[in-house]
PDB file of C-alpha atoms and ligand atoms in Angstrom:
ATOM      1  CA  UNK A   1      92.462  88.823  83.106  1.00  0.00           C
ATOM      2  CA  UNK A   2      89.119  90.613  83.879  1.00  0.00           C
ATOM      3  CA  UNK A   3      87.416  89.502  87.165  1.00  0.00           C
ATOM      4  CA  UNK A   4      84.473  86.762  87.275  1.00  0.00           C
ATOM      5  CA  UNK A   5      82.037  89.491  88.824  1.00  0.00           C
ATOM      6  CA  UNK A   6      79.034  86.327  89.382  1.00  0.00           C
ATOM      7  CA  UNK A   7      81.683  84.360  91.256  1.00  0.00           C
ATOM      8  CA  UNK A   8      82.373  87.692  93.400  1.00  0.00           C
ATOM      9  CA  UNK A   9      78.434  88.139  93.844  1.00  0.00           C
ATOM     10  CA  UNK A  10      78.131  84.415  95.231  1.00  0.00           C
ATOM     11  CA  UNK A  11      81.514  84.781  97.646  1.00  0.00           C
ATOM     12  CA  UNK A  12      79.872  88.137  98.464  1.00  0.00           C
ATOM     13  CA  UNK A  13      76.403  86.576  99.757  1.00  0.00           C
ATOM     14  CA  UNK A  14      78.350  83.830 101.123  1.00  0.00           C
ATOM     15  CA  UNK A  15      80.011  87.019 102.944  1.00  0.00           C
ATOM     16  CA  UNK A  16      76.836  88.269 104.017  1.00  0.00           C
ATOM     17  CA  UNK A  17      74.885  85.211 105.598  1.00  0.00           C
ATOM     18  CA  UNK A  18      78.390  84.802 107.613  1.00  0.00           C
ATOM     19  CA  UNK A  19      78.287  88.480 108.915  1.00  0.00           C
ATOM     20  CA  UNK A  20      74.558  87.216 110.534  1.00  0.00           C
ATOM     21  CA  UNK A  21      72.968  89.296 107.636  1.00  0.00           C
ATOM     22  CA  UNK A  22      69.777  88.185 106.063  1.00  0.00           C
ATOM     23  CA  UNK A  23      71.028  88.513 101.895  1.00  0.00           C
ATOM     24  CA  UNK A  24      67.562  88.416 100.871  1.00  0.00           C
ATOM     25  CA  UNK A  25      66.314  91.835 102.880  1.00  0.00           C
ATOM     26  CA  UNK A  26      65.796  94.041 100.686  1.00  0.00           C
ATOM     27  CA  UNK A  27      68.292  96.867 101.562  1.00  0.00           C
ATOM     28  CA  UNK A  28      71.242  93.908 100.497  1.00  0.00           C
ATOM     29  CA  UNK A  29      69.143  92.230  97.685  1.00  0.00           C
ATOM     30  CA  UNK A  30      71.289  93.732  95.307  1.00  0.00           C
ATOM     31  CA  UNK A  31      74.542  94.859  97.285  1.00  0.00           C
ATOM     32  CA  UNK A  32      76.636  91.580  96.428  1.00  0.00           C
ATOM     33  CA  UNK A  33      76.284  92.792  92.542  1.00  0.00           C
ATOM     34  CA  UNK A  34      77.279  96.003  94.153  1.00  0.00           C
ATOM     35  CA  UNK A  35      80.084  95.145  95.833  1.00  0.00           C
ATOM     36  CA  UNK A  36      81.739  92.512  92.849  1.00  0.00           C
ATOM     37  CA  UNK A  37      81.850  96.026  91.000  1.00  0.00           C
ATOM     38  CA  UNK A  38      83.130  98.332  93.438  1.00  0.00           C
ATOM     39  CA  UNK A  39      85.640  95.727  93.769  1.00  0.00           C
ATOM     40  CA  UNK A  40      86.150  94.720  90.471  1.00  0.00           C
ATOM     41  CA  UNK A  41      86.791  98.636  89.761  1.00  0.00           C
ATOM     42  CA  UNK A  42      88.683  99.768  92.669  1.00  0.00           C
ATOM     43  CA  UNK A  43      91.589  96.877  92.074  1.00  0.00           C
ATOM     44  CA  UNK A  44      91.089  97.089  87.885  1.00  0.00           C
ATOM     45  CA  UNK A  45      94.372  99.224  88.383  1.00  0.00           C
ATOM     46  CA  UNK A  46      96.292  95.777  88.674  1.00  0.00           C
ATOM     47  CA  UNK A  47      95.021  94.812  85.088  1.00  0.00           C
ATOM     48  CA  UNK A  48      95.575  97.960  83.514  1.00  0.00           C
ATOM     49  CA  UNK A  49      98.889  97.946  80.729  1.00  0.00           C
ATOM     50  CA  UNK A  50     101.806 101.059  81.776  1.00  0.00           C
ATOM     51  CA  UNK A  51     101.898 101.511  78.397  1.00  0.00           C
ATOM     52  CA  UNK A  52      99.099 101.890  77.648  1.00  0.00           C
ATOM     53  CA  UNK A  53      98.799 104.495  80.229  1.00  0.00           C
ATOM     54  CA  UNK A  54     101.516 106.555  79.301  1.00  0.00           C
ATOM     55  CA  UNK A  55     101.375 106.172  75.541  1.00  0.00           C
ATOM     56  CA  UNK A  56     101.373 109.765  73.645  1.00  0.00           C
ATOM     57  CA  UNK A  57     101.926 111.437  77.194  1.00  0.00           C
ATOM     58  CA  UNK A  58     105.585 112.131  77.019  1.00  0.00           C
ATOM     59  CA  UNK A  59     106.542 115.031  75.436  1.00  0.00           C
ATOM     60  CA  UNK A  60     109.654 116.674  74.188  1.00  0.00           C
ATOM     61  CA  UNK A  61     111.273 119.565  76.762  1.00  0.00           C
ATOM     62  CA  UNK A  62     114.873 121.033  76.802  1.00  0.00           C
ATOM     63  CA  UNK A  63     113.790 122.579  80.823  1.00  0.00           C
ATOM     64  CA  UNK A  64     116.412 120.769  83.111  1.00  0.00           C
ATOM     65  CA  UNK A  65     114.416 123.028  85.727  1.00  0.00           C
ATOM     66  CA  UNK A  66     112.427 120.963  89.221  1.00  0.00           C
ATOM     67  CA  UNK A  67     108.887 120.701  87.797  1.00  0.00           C
ATOM     68  CA  UNK A  68     106.041 120.020  90.485  1.00  0.00           C
ATOM     69  CA  UNK A  69     103.045 117.976  90.160  1.00  0.00           C
ATOM     70  CA  UNK A  70     100.921 118.961  93.956  1.00  0.00           C
ATOM     71  CA  UNK A  71      98.197 117.771  95.556  1.00  0.00           C
ATOM     72  CA  UNK A  72      96.957 114.918  93.305  1.00  0.00           C
ATOM     73  CA  UNK A  73      93.732 113.151  94.631  1.00  0.00           C
ATOM     74  CA  UNK A  74      94.127 109.524  95.776  1.00  0.00           C
ATOM     75  CA  UNK A  75      92.200 106.625  95.994  1.00  0.00           C
ATOM     76  CA  UNK A  76      93.780 103.295  97.461  1.00  0.00           C
ATOM     77  CA  UNK A  77      92.759  99.771  99.371  1.00  0.00           C
ATOM     78  CA  UNK A  78      94.822  98.863 101.873  1.00  0.00           C
ATOM     79  CA  UNK A  79      95.871  95.233 101.296  1.00  0.00           C
ATOM     80  CA  UNK A  80      96.029  93.610 104.894  1.00  0.00           C
ATOM     81  CA  UNK A  81      92.592  95.127 105.405  1.00  0.00           C
ATOM     82  CA  UNK A  82      91.156  95.948 102.167  1.00  0.00           C
ATOM     83  CA  UNK A  83      89.802  98.752 103.665  1.00  0.00           C
ATOM     84  CA  UNK A  84      90.377 102.333 101.935  1.00  0.00           C
ATOM     85  CA  UNK A  85      93.608 104.846 102.545  1.00  0.00           C
ATOM     86  CA  UNK A  86      92.985 108.299 100.825  1.00  0.00           C
ATOM     87  CA  UNK A  87      94.573 110.973 100.488  1.00  0.00           C
ATOM     88  CA  UNK A  88      97.312 113.221  98.265  1.00  0.00           C
ATOM     89  CA  UNK A  89     100.496 112.166  95.768  1.00  0.00           C
ATOM     90  CA  UNK A  90     102.784 115.466  95.326  1.00  0.00           C
ATOM     91  CA  UNK A  91     105.169 114.482  92.417  1.00  0.00           C
ATOM     92  CA  UNK A  92     108.175 116.735  91.635  1.00  0.00           C
ATOM     93  CA  UNK A  93     110.192 115.352  88.671  1.00  0.00           C
ATOM     94  CA  UNK A  94     113.653 117.030  87.173  1.00  0.00           C
ATOM     95  CA  UNK A  95     113.528 116.108  83.393  1.00  0.00           C
ATOM     96  CA  UNK A  96     116.557 115.475  80.998  1.00  0.00           C
ATOM     97  CA  UNK A  97     114.658 116.382  77.835  1.00  0.00           C
ATOM     98  CA  UNK A  98     111.012 114.695  78.407  1.00  0.00           C
ATOM     99  CA  UNK A  99     108.339 115.763  80.765  1.00  0.00           C
ATOM    100  CA  UNK A 100     104.930 114.056  81.741  1.00  0.00           C
ATOM    101  CA  UNK A 101     101.667 115.089  80.551  1.00  0.00           C
ATOM    102  CA  UNK A 102     100.358 116.624  84.066  1.00  0.00           C
ATOM    103  CA  UNK A 103      96.847 114.646  83.881  1.00  0.00           C
ATOM    104  CA  UNK A 104      98.776 111.752  82.714  1.00  0.00           C
ATOM    105  CA  UNK A 105     100.337 111.715  86.232  1.00  0.00           C
ATOM    106  CA  UNK A 106      97.543 111.697  88.034  1.00  0.00           C
ATOM    107  CA  UNK A 107      96.360 108.496  85.973  1.00  0.00           C
ATOM    108  CA  UNK A 108      99.706 106.707  86.623  1.00  0.00           C
ATOM    109  CA  UNK A 109      98.586 107.726  90.396  1.00  0.00           C
ATOM    110  CA  UNK A 110      95.703 105.695  89.530  1.00  0.00           C
ATOM    111  CA  UNK A 111      96.513 102.817  87.888  1.00  0.00           C
ATOM    112  CA  UNK A 112      98.990 101.856  90.966  1.00  0.00           C
ATOM    113  CA  UNK A 113      96.323 103.243  93.626  1.00  0.00           C
ATOM    114  CA  UNK A 114      93.431 101.107  92.008  1.00  0.00           C
ATOM    115  CA  UNK A 115      94.611  97.883  93.553  1.00  0.00           C
ATOM    116  CA  UNK A 116      95.466  96.037  97.187  1.00  0.00           C
ATOM    117  CA  UNK A 117      98.670  97.987  97.867  1.00  0.00           C
ATOM    118  CA  UNK A 118     100.894  99.109 100.865  1.00  0.00           C
ATOM    119  CA  UNK A 119     101.086 103.317 100.583  1.00  0.00           C
ATOM    120  CA  UNK A 120     105.194 102.463 101.192  1.00  0.00           C
ATOM    121  CA  UNK A 121     105.115 100.704  98.014  1.00  0.00           C
ATOM    122  CA  UNK A 122     102.270 102.670  96.112  1.00  0.00           C
ATOM    123  CA  UNK A 123     105.411 105.499  97.084  1.00  0.00           C
ATOM    124  CA  UNK A 124     108.138 103.882  95.654  1.00  0.00           C
ATOM    125  CA  UNK A 125     106.030 102.540  92.465  1.00  0.00           C
ATOM    126  CA  UNK A 126     105.110 105.981  91.426  1.00  0.00           C
ATOM    127  CA  UNK A 127     108.566 107.280  91.633  1.00  0.00           C
ATOM    128  CA  UNK A 128     110.110 104.643  89.456  1.00  0.00           C
ATOM    129  CA  UNK A 129     108.234 105.008  87.033  1.00  0.00           C
ATOM    130  CA  UNK A 130     108.314 108.166  86.633  1.00  0.00           C
ATOM    131  CA  UNK A 131     111.810 107.793  86.488  1.00  0.00           C
ATOM    132  CA  UNK A 132     112.075 105.101  84.076  1.00  0.00           C
ATOM    133  CA  UNK A 133     109.524 106.235  81.728  1.00  0.00           C
ATOM    134  CA  UNK A 134     110.805 109.931  80.658  1.00  0.00           C
ATOM    135  CA  UNK A 135     114.569 108.771  82.183  1.00  0.00           C
ATOM    136  CA  UNK A 136     114.381 112.069  84.452  1.00  0.00           C
ATOM    137  CA  UNK A 137     117.706 113.045  86.365  1.00  0.00           C
ATOM    138  CA  UNK A 138     115.463 112.565  89.223  1.00  0.00           C
ATOM    139  CA  UNK A 139     112.292 112.034  91.186  1.00  0.00           C
ATOM    140  CA  UNK A 140     110.744 112.665  94.149  1.00  0.00           C
ATOM    141  CA  UNK A 141     107.424 111.552  95.462  1.00  0.00           C
ATOM    142  CA  UNK A 142     105.016 112.461  98.885  1.00  0.00           C
ATOM    143  CA  UNK A 143     102.367 110.218  99.614  1.00  0.00           C
ATOM    144  CA  UNK A 144      99.929 111.842 102.831  1.00  0.00           C
ATOM    145  CA  UNK A 145      96.781 109.562 103.086  1.00  0.00           C
ATOM    146  CA  UNK A 146      94.858 109.107 106.431  1.00  0.00           C
ATOM    147  CA  UNK A 147      94.466 104.465 106.600  1.00  0.00           C
ATOM    148  CA  UNK A 148      90.729 103.215 107.611  1.00  0.00           C
ATOM    149  CA  UNK A 149      91.655 100.518 108.761  1.00  0.00           C
ATOM    150  CA  UNK A 150      93.935 102.295 111.605  1.00  0.00           C
ATOM    151  CA  UNK A 151      90.888 105.195 111.724  1.00  0.00           C
ATOM    152  CA  UNK A 152      88.161 102.523 112.185  1.00  0.00           C
ATOM    153  CA  UNK A 153      89.132  99.914 114.451  1.00  0.00           C
ATOM    154  CA  UNK A 154      89.198 101.995 117.410  1.00  0.00           C
ATOM    155  CA  UNK A 155      93.195 102.575 117.626  1.00  0.00           C
ATOM    156  CA  UNK A 156      92.420 105.810 118.407  1.00  0.00           C
ATOM    157  CA  UNK A 157      94.133 107.405 115.419  1.00  0.00           C
ATOM    158  CA  UNK A 158      91.635 108.869 114.081  1.00  0.00           C
ATOM    159  CA  UNK A 159      93.273 111.621 113.126  1.00  0.00           C
ATOM    160  CA  UNK A 160      96.598 110.650 112.337  1.00  0.00           C
ATOM    161  CA  UNK A 161      98.208 110.988 108.631  1.00  0.00           C
ATOM    162  CA  UNK A 162     100.739 108.521 107.409  1.00  0.00           C
ATOM    163  CA  UNK A 163     103.561 110.534 105.104  1.00  0.00           C
ATOM    164  CA  UNK A 164     105.576 108.205 102.752  1.00  0.00           C
ATOM    165  CA  UNK A 165     108.393 109.640 100.523  1.00  0.00           C
ATOM    166  CA  UNK A 166     110.558 108.292  97.937  1.00  0.00           C
ATOM    167  CA  UNK A 167     113.145 110.189  96.007  1.00  0.00           C
ATOM    168  CA  UNK A 168     115.666 108.955  93.403  1.00  0.00           C
ATOM    169  CA  UNK A 169     118.801 110.069  90.911  1.00  0.00           C
ATOM    170  CA  UNK A 170     119.535 113.676  92.156  1.00  0.00           C
ATOM    171  CA  UNK A 171     116.732 114.367  94.349  1.00  0.00           C
ATOM    172  CA  UNK A 172     117.920 111.638  96.211  1.00  0.00           C
ATOM    173  CA  UNK A 173     121.290 112.394  95.873  1.00  0.00           C
ATOM    174  CA  UNK A 174     121.925 115.979  95.943  1.00  0.00           C
ATOM    175  CA  UNK A 175     120.410 117.574  99.585  1.00  0.00           C
ATOM    176  CA  UNK A 176     120.150 120.892  97.629  1.00  0.00           C
ATOM    177  CA  UNK A 177     117.894 119.342  95.263  1.00  0.00           C
ATOM    178  CA  UNK A 178     116.135 117.276  97.692  1.00  0.00           C
ATOM    179  CA  UNK A 179     115.752 120.347 100.378  1.00  0.00           C
ATOM    180  CA  UNK A 180     113.992 122.322  96.772  1.00  0.00           C
ATOM    181  CA  UNK A 181     111.398 118.823  96.292  1.00  0.00           C
ATOM    182  CA  UNK A 182     110.760 119.496  99.881  1.00  0.00           C
ATOM    183  CA  UNK A 183     109.943 122.947  99.940  1.00  0.00           C
ATOM    184  CA  UNK A 184     107.884 123.087  97.310  1.00  0.00           C
ATOM    185  CA  UNK A 185     106.077 120.159  97.979  1.00  0.00           C
ATOM    186  CA  UNK A 186     105.759 121.197 101.566  1.00  0.00           C
ATOM    187  CA  UNK A 187     104.590 125.209 100.387  1.00  0.00           C
ATOM    188  CA  UNK A 188     100.727 125.389 101.413  1.00  0.00           C
ATOM    189  CA  UNK A 189      99.448 127.838  98.202  1.00  0.00           C
ATOM    190  CA  UNK A 190      96.948 128.416  95.946  1.00  0.00           C
TER     191      UNK A 190
HETATM  192 ZN1   ZN B   1      94.891  98.306 106.631  1.00  0.00          ZN
END
C-alpha cells in the first residue's frame, strides 16, 4: 500500500491551520507537499518486502568466528511522538555457513528504522531477522540513539543516549561469547 500523498497534504494543511499558522504565506505554501513526501519516505520501511531487501545478500562461508559490523547510521521516528531518534547500530553474529553482505545489513537496519518505531523493538527486530535469515549460531545487536522527543521537550535530558541491546543464540547463552561481542562493539577505534 502506497500512502495517498494528496490526502496527507490536505491533512498537513489542516494541521498548520490548527497550529495558528497561515498555510498561504510564502514559506508554507509548499510545506504540505514537502511534509507528505518526507513522511512517506521516512515510513517506507514498513512497506518494504524483507525477502527483496535480503535477496542475493547472503554468501556461503565456512567461518565460524564472530562477524562485527559497527556504527551503522540509523534514523528513525519514535511512534509516541513522531519525532526523530537517531544514532548508531552495531551488529555482531556468529555464522553457521552463511554470512551477510555488509551493505545489506545497513539496508536491513534502514528497513526497520524507516517506520514509526520504538528503539527496543527495532533492536529486537534486527537481531531476529539476522538470526533467522542466515541461520546464525548467535546474534547481538546494540543501538545507541538520541531521541528528539526527549531532547527538545525540555525534559532536561539533552545529552542522554538510550542504549538497547538484544542477544540471541550463543551470544545470549554463552557469557564468553557475549563478552566478546560487547568488547568488540564498545572498542573505539578506526
Ligand atoms: Zn518519543
